[in-house]
Amino acid sequence: MLTQEAWKTKEGWDSQLPLEIQTAWKDVADEQALVKQITFLRQVVKEGVAVTLQVFTDASARAYGTCAYFVTQQQSHLITPKAKVAPINKITIPQMELTALLTSTSLAMHIKQTMLNVNITDEFMWCDNESYKRPEVLVL
Protein backbone atom coordinates (compact mmCIF):
# COMPACT_ATOMS: atom_id res chain seq x y z
CA MET A 1 0.00 0.00 0.00
CA LEU A 2 2.93 2.33 0.65
CA THR A 3 4.27 1.74 -2.84
CA GLN A 4 0.84 2.55 -4.22
CA GLU A 5 0.69 5.76 -2.13
CA ALA A 6 4.15 6.75 -3.40
CA TRP A 7 3.05 6.05 -6.97
CA LYS A 8 -0.01 8.28 -6.53
CA THR A 9 2.17 11.27 -5.61
CA LYS A 10 3.57 11.26 -9.17
CA GLU A 11 6.93 12.42 -7.83
CA GLY A 12 10.02 11.92 -9.99
CA TRP A 13 12.28 8.93 -9.43
CA ASP A 14 14.89 11.01 -7.59
CA SER A 15 12.40 13.22 -5.72
CA GLN A 16 11.89 12.92 -2.00
CA LEU A 17 8.63 11.37 -0.90
CA PRO A 18 6.29 13.25 1.44
CA LEU A 19 7.27 13.01 5.12
CA GLU A 20 4.26 10.85 6.07
CA ILE A 21 5.26 8.19 3.51
CA GLN A 22 8.91 8.34 4.62
CA THR A 23 7.83 7.84 8.24
CA ALA A 24 5.60 4.90 7.31
CA TRP A 25 8.48 3.27 5.39
CA LYS A 26 10.78 3.65 8.41
CA ASP A 27 8.13 2.02 10.62
CA VAL A 28 7.92 -0.93 8.22
CA ALA A 29 11.71 -1.26 8.18
CA ASP A 30 11.79 -1.26 12.00
CA GLU A 31 9.12 -3.98 12.14
CA GLN A 32 11.16 -6.20 9.80
CA ALA A 33 13.45 -7.06 12.72
CA LEU A 34 10.47 -8.69 14.44
CA VAL A 35 9.99 -11.11 11.54
CA LYS A 36 12.96 -13.13 12.75
CA GLN A 37 10.97 -14.02 15.88
CA ILE A 38 8.19 -15.77 13.92
CA THR A 39 8.48 -19.54 13.66
CA PHE A 40 6.41 -22.11 11.79
CA LEU A 41 6.14 -25.85 12.22
CA ARG A 42 7.33 -27.78 9.20
CA GLN A 43 4.71 -30.52 9.53
CA VAL A 44 1.29 -29.17 10.36
CA VAL A 45 -0.72 -32.38 10.05
CA LYS A 46 0.19 -36.04 10.02
CA GLU A 47 -0.76 -38.23 7.09
CA GLY A 48 -4.18 -39.76 7.48
CA VAL A 49 -5.41 -37.30 10.12
CA ALA A 50 -8.76 -35.83 9.14
CA VAL A 51 -8.76 -32.04 8.78
CA THR A 52 -11.22 -29.35 7.85
CA LEU A 53 -10.03 -26.68 5.46
CA GLN A 54 -11.18 -23.30 6.78
CA VAL A 55 -10.62 -20.28 4.52
CA PHE A 56 -11.22 -16.76 5.83
CA THR A 57 -11.50 -13.68 3.65
CA ASP A 58 -12.12 -9.98 4.05
CA ALA A 59 -11.83 -6.78 2.06
CA SER A 60 -11.64 -3.07 2.63
CA ALA A 61 -11.33 -0.03 0.41
CA ARG A 62 -7.52 -0.36 0.53
CA ALA A 63 -6.83 -4.10 0.35
CA TYR A 64 -8.24 -7.61 0.49
CA GLY A 65 -6.90 -10.86 1.79
CA THR A 66 -7.49 -14.48 2.59
CA CYS A 67 -5.90 -17.10 4.80
CA ALA A 68 -6.33 -20.85 4.95
CA TYR A 69 -6.14 -23.12 8.00
CA PHE A 70 -6.19 -26.85 8.54
CA VAL A 71 -8.29 -27.54 11.62
CA THR A 72 -8.34 -30.81 13.57
CA GLN A 73 -10.22 -31.61 16.75
CA GLN A 74 -7.18 -30.56 18.80
CA GLN A 75 -5.66 -27.58 16.94
CA SER A 76 -5.50 -25.37 13.90
CA HIS A 77 -2.57 -24.46 11.67
CA LEU A 78 -2.17 -21.58 9.27
CA ILE A 79 -1.42 -23.05 5.86
CA THR A 80 -1.03 -19.90 3.80
CA PRO A 81 -2.18 -16.28 3.65
CA LYS A 82 -2.62 -14.14 0.56
CA ALA A 83 -3.18 -10.38 0.43
CA LYS A 84 -3.47 -7.83 -2.35
CA VAL A 85 -3.73 -4.08 -2.53
CA ALA A 86 -6.92 -2.60 -3.99
CA PRO A 87 -6.63 -1.34 -7.55
CA ILE A 88 -5.88 2.35 -8.00
CA ASN A 89 -9.12 2.70 -9.96
CA LYS A 90 -11.64 2.60 -7.13
CA ILE A 91 -14.10 -0.28 -6.98
CA THR A 92 -16.89 -0.78 -4.48
CA ILE A 93 -16.54 -2.74 -1.24
CA PRO A 94 -18.96 -5.45 -2.52
CA GLN A 95 -16.76 -5.81 -5.62
CA MET A 96 -13.71 -6.08 -3.38
CA GLU A 97 -15.47 -8.72 -1.26
CA LEU A 98 -16.29 -10.75 -4.37
CA THR A 99 -12.70 -10.44 -5.58
CA ALA A 100 -11.52 -11.65 -2.18
CA LEU A 101 -13.92 -14.62 -2.35
CA LEU A 102 -12.61 -15.50 -5.81
CA THR A 103 -9.07 -15.39 -4.42
CA SER A 104 -10.16 -17.62 -1.51
CA THR A 105 -11.72 -20.14 -3.88
CA SER A 106 -8.58 -20.27 -6.00
CA LEU A 107 -6.44 -20.67 -2.89
CA ALA A 108 -8.62 -23.52 -1.57
CA MET A 109 -8.48 -25.30 -4.93
CA HIS A 110 -4.69 -24.90 -5.04
CA ILE A 111 -4.33 -26.34 -1.54
CA LYS A 112 -6.50 -29.34 -2.41
CA GLN A 113 -4.57 -29.98 -5.65
CA THR A 114 -1.12 -29.74 -4.06
CA MET A 115 -1.66 -31.35 -0.66
CA LEU A 116 -2.92 -34.69 -1.90
CA ASN A 117 -1.68 -36.64 1.15
CA VAL A 118 -3.87 -34.58 3.51
CA ASN A 119 -7.28 -36.03 4.38
CA ILE A 120 -9.52 -32.96 3.91
CA THR A 121 -12.96 -34.07 5.08
CA ASP A 122 -14.76 -30.75 4.78
CA GLU A 123 -14.12 -27.18 3.76
CA PHE A 124 -15.61 -23.84 4.68
CA MET A 125 -15.19 -20.30 3.42
CA TRP A 126 -15.87 -17.43 5.78
CA CYS A 127 -16.60 -13.84 4.77
CA ASP A 128 -17.99 -11.04 6.94
CA ASN A 129 -19.30 -13.37 9.63
CA GLU A 130 -21.21 -15.45 7.11
CA SER A 131 -20.09 -18.97 6.27
CA TYR A 132 -20.25 -20.29 2.77
CA LYS A 133 -19.86 -24.03 2.47
CA ARG A 134 -18.60 -24.87 -0.98
CA PRO A 135 -20.35 -27.97 -2.37
CA GLU A 136 -18.08 -30.86 -3.25
CA VAL A 137 -19.45 -30.85 -6.81
CA LEU A 138 -18.36 -27.26 -7.49
CA VAL A 139 -15.63 -27.24 -10.13
CA LEU A 140 -14.08 -23.99 -11.33
XYZ file of C-alpha atoms in Angstrom:
140
model
C 0.000 0.000 0.000
C 2.929 2.329 0.651
C 4.271 1.737 -2.841
C 0.843 2.554 -4.216
C 0.695 5.757 -2.134
C 4.150 6.751 -3.396
C 3.050 6.053 -6.966
C -0.014 8.284 -6.535
C 2.175 11.272 -5.605
C 3.574 11.256 -9.173
C 6.932 12.416 -7.834
C 10.021 11.916 -9.992
C 12.284 8.933 -9.430
C 14.894 11.013 -7.591
C 12.401 13.219 -5.718
C 11.889 12.924 -1.999
C 8.625 11.368 -0.899
C 6.290 13.250 1.443
C 7.271 13.011 5.123
C 4.257 10.847 6.070
C 5.257 8.187 3.509
C 8.907 8.339 4.619
C 7.831 7.841 8.241
C 5.600 4.905 7.312
C 8.483 3.268 5.390
C 10.778 3.653 8.409
C 8.126 2.024 10.616
C 7.917 -0.928 8.218
C 11.707 -1.261 8.184
C 11.786 -1.255 11.995
C 9.124 -3.977 12.135
C 11.164 -6.204 9.802
C 13.448 -7.056 12.718
C 10.466 -8.688 14.443
C 9.991 -11.110 11.536
C 12.959 -13.128 12.752
C 10.971 -14.022 15.883
C 8.191 -15.766 13.922
C 8.477 -19.538 13.661
C 6.407 -22.114 11.788
C 6.138 -25.849 12.222
C 7.326 -27.783 9.202
C 4.711 -30.524 9.532
C 1.293 -29.170 10.356
C -0.717 -32.383 10.051
C 0.185 -36.037 10.019
C -0.765 -38.229 7.094
C -4.184 -39.764 7.483
C -5.407 -37.302 10.122
C -8.761 -35.825 9.138
C -8.756 -32.036 8.781
C -11.217 -29.355 7.854
C -10.033 -26.677 5.456
C -11.183 -23.296 6.784
C -10.623 -20.282 4.524
C -11.218 -16.765 5.832
C -11.503 -13.679 3.654
C -12.120 -9.979 4.053
C -11.829 -6.783 2.059
C -11.639 -3.071 2.631
C -11.332 -0.033 0.411
C -7.518 -0.359 0.528
C -6.835 -4.097 0.346
C -8.238 -7.613 0.492
C -6.900 -10.856 1.791
C -7.491 -14.478 2.588
C -5.899 -17.100 4.804
C -6.326 -20.851 4.951
C -6.138 -23.120 8.003
C -6.187 -26.854 8.541
C -8.293 -27.539 11.620
C -8.345 -30.807 13.568
C -10.222 -31.606 16.746
C -7.180 -30.560 18.800
C -5.659 -27.584 16.943
C -5.502 -25.368 13.897
C -2.573 -24.460 11.667
C -2.170 -21.582 9.266
C -1.418 -23.055 5.860
C -1.031 -19.899 3.804
C -2.178 -16.282 3.654
C -2.624 -14.136 0.560
C -3.178 -10.375 0.432
C -3.469 -7.830 -2.352
C -3.733 -4.080 -2.534
C -6.919 -2.605 -3.987
C -6.627 -1.342 -7.553
C -5.876 2.350 -7.997
C -9.118 2.698 -9.960
C -11.637 2.603 -7.135
C -14.098 -0.276 -6.976
C -16.892 -0.782 -4.481
C -16.535 -2.741 -1.240
C -18.960 -5.448 -2.521
C -16.756 -5.815 -5.619
C -13.712 -6.080 -3.379
C -15.475 -8.724 -1.255
C -16.290 -10.753 -4.371
C -12.699 -10.436 -5.579
C -11.521 -11.648 -2.178
C -13.917 -14.617 -2.350
C -12.609 -15.504 -5.807
C -9.072 -15.390 -4.423
C -10.160 -17.623 -1.514
C -11.724 -20.143 -3.875
C -8.579 -20.266 -6.003
C -6.442 -20.668 -2.887
C -8.617 -23.516 -1.566
C -8.482 -25.296 -4.928
C -4.694 -24.901 -5.045
C -4.330 -26.340 -1.544
C -6.504 -29.341 -2.413
C -4.568 -29.979 -5.647
C -1.123 -29.742 -4.064
C -1.664 -31.347 -0.658
C -2.918 -34.694 -1.897
C -1.681 -36.641 1.147
C -3.871 -34.575 3.511
C -7.281 -36.030 4.382
C -9.523 -32.960 3.914
C -12.963 -34.067 5.075
C -14.765 -30.752 4.777
C -14.120 -27.181 3.757
C -15.615 -23.839 4.683
C -15.193 -20.298 3.420
C -15.868 -17.433 5.781
C -16.595 -13.839 4.770
C -17.994 -11.040 6.942
C -19.303 -13.366 9.633
C -21.212 -15.453 7.109
C -20.091 -18.966 6.266
C -20.254 -20.293 2.767
C -19.861 -24.027 2.473
C -18.602 -24.866 -0.980
C -20.351 -27.965 -2.370
C -18.076 -30.855 -3.250
C -19.448 -30.851 -6.808
C -18.364 -27.262 -7.495
C -15.629 -27.243 -10.127
C -14.081 -23.994 -11.329
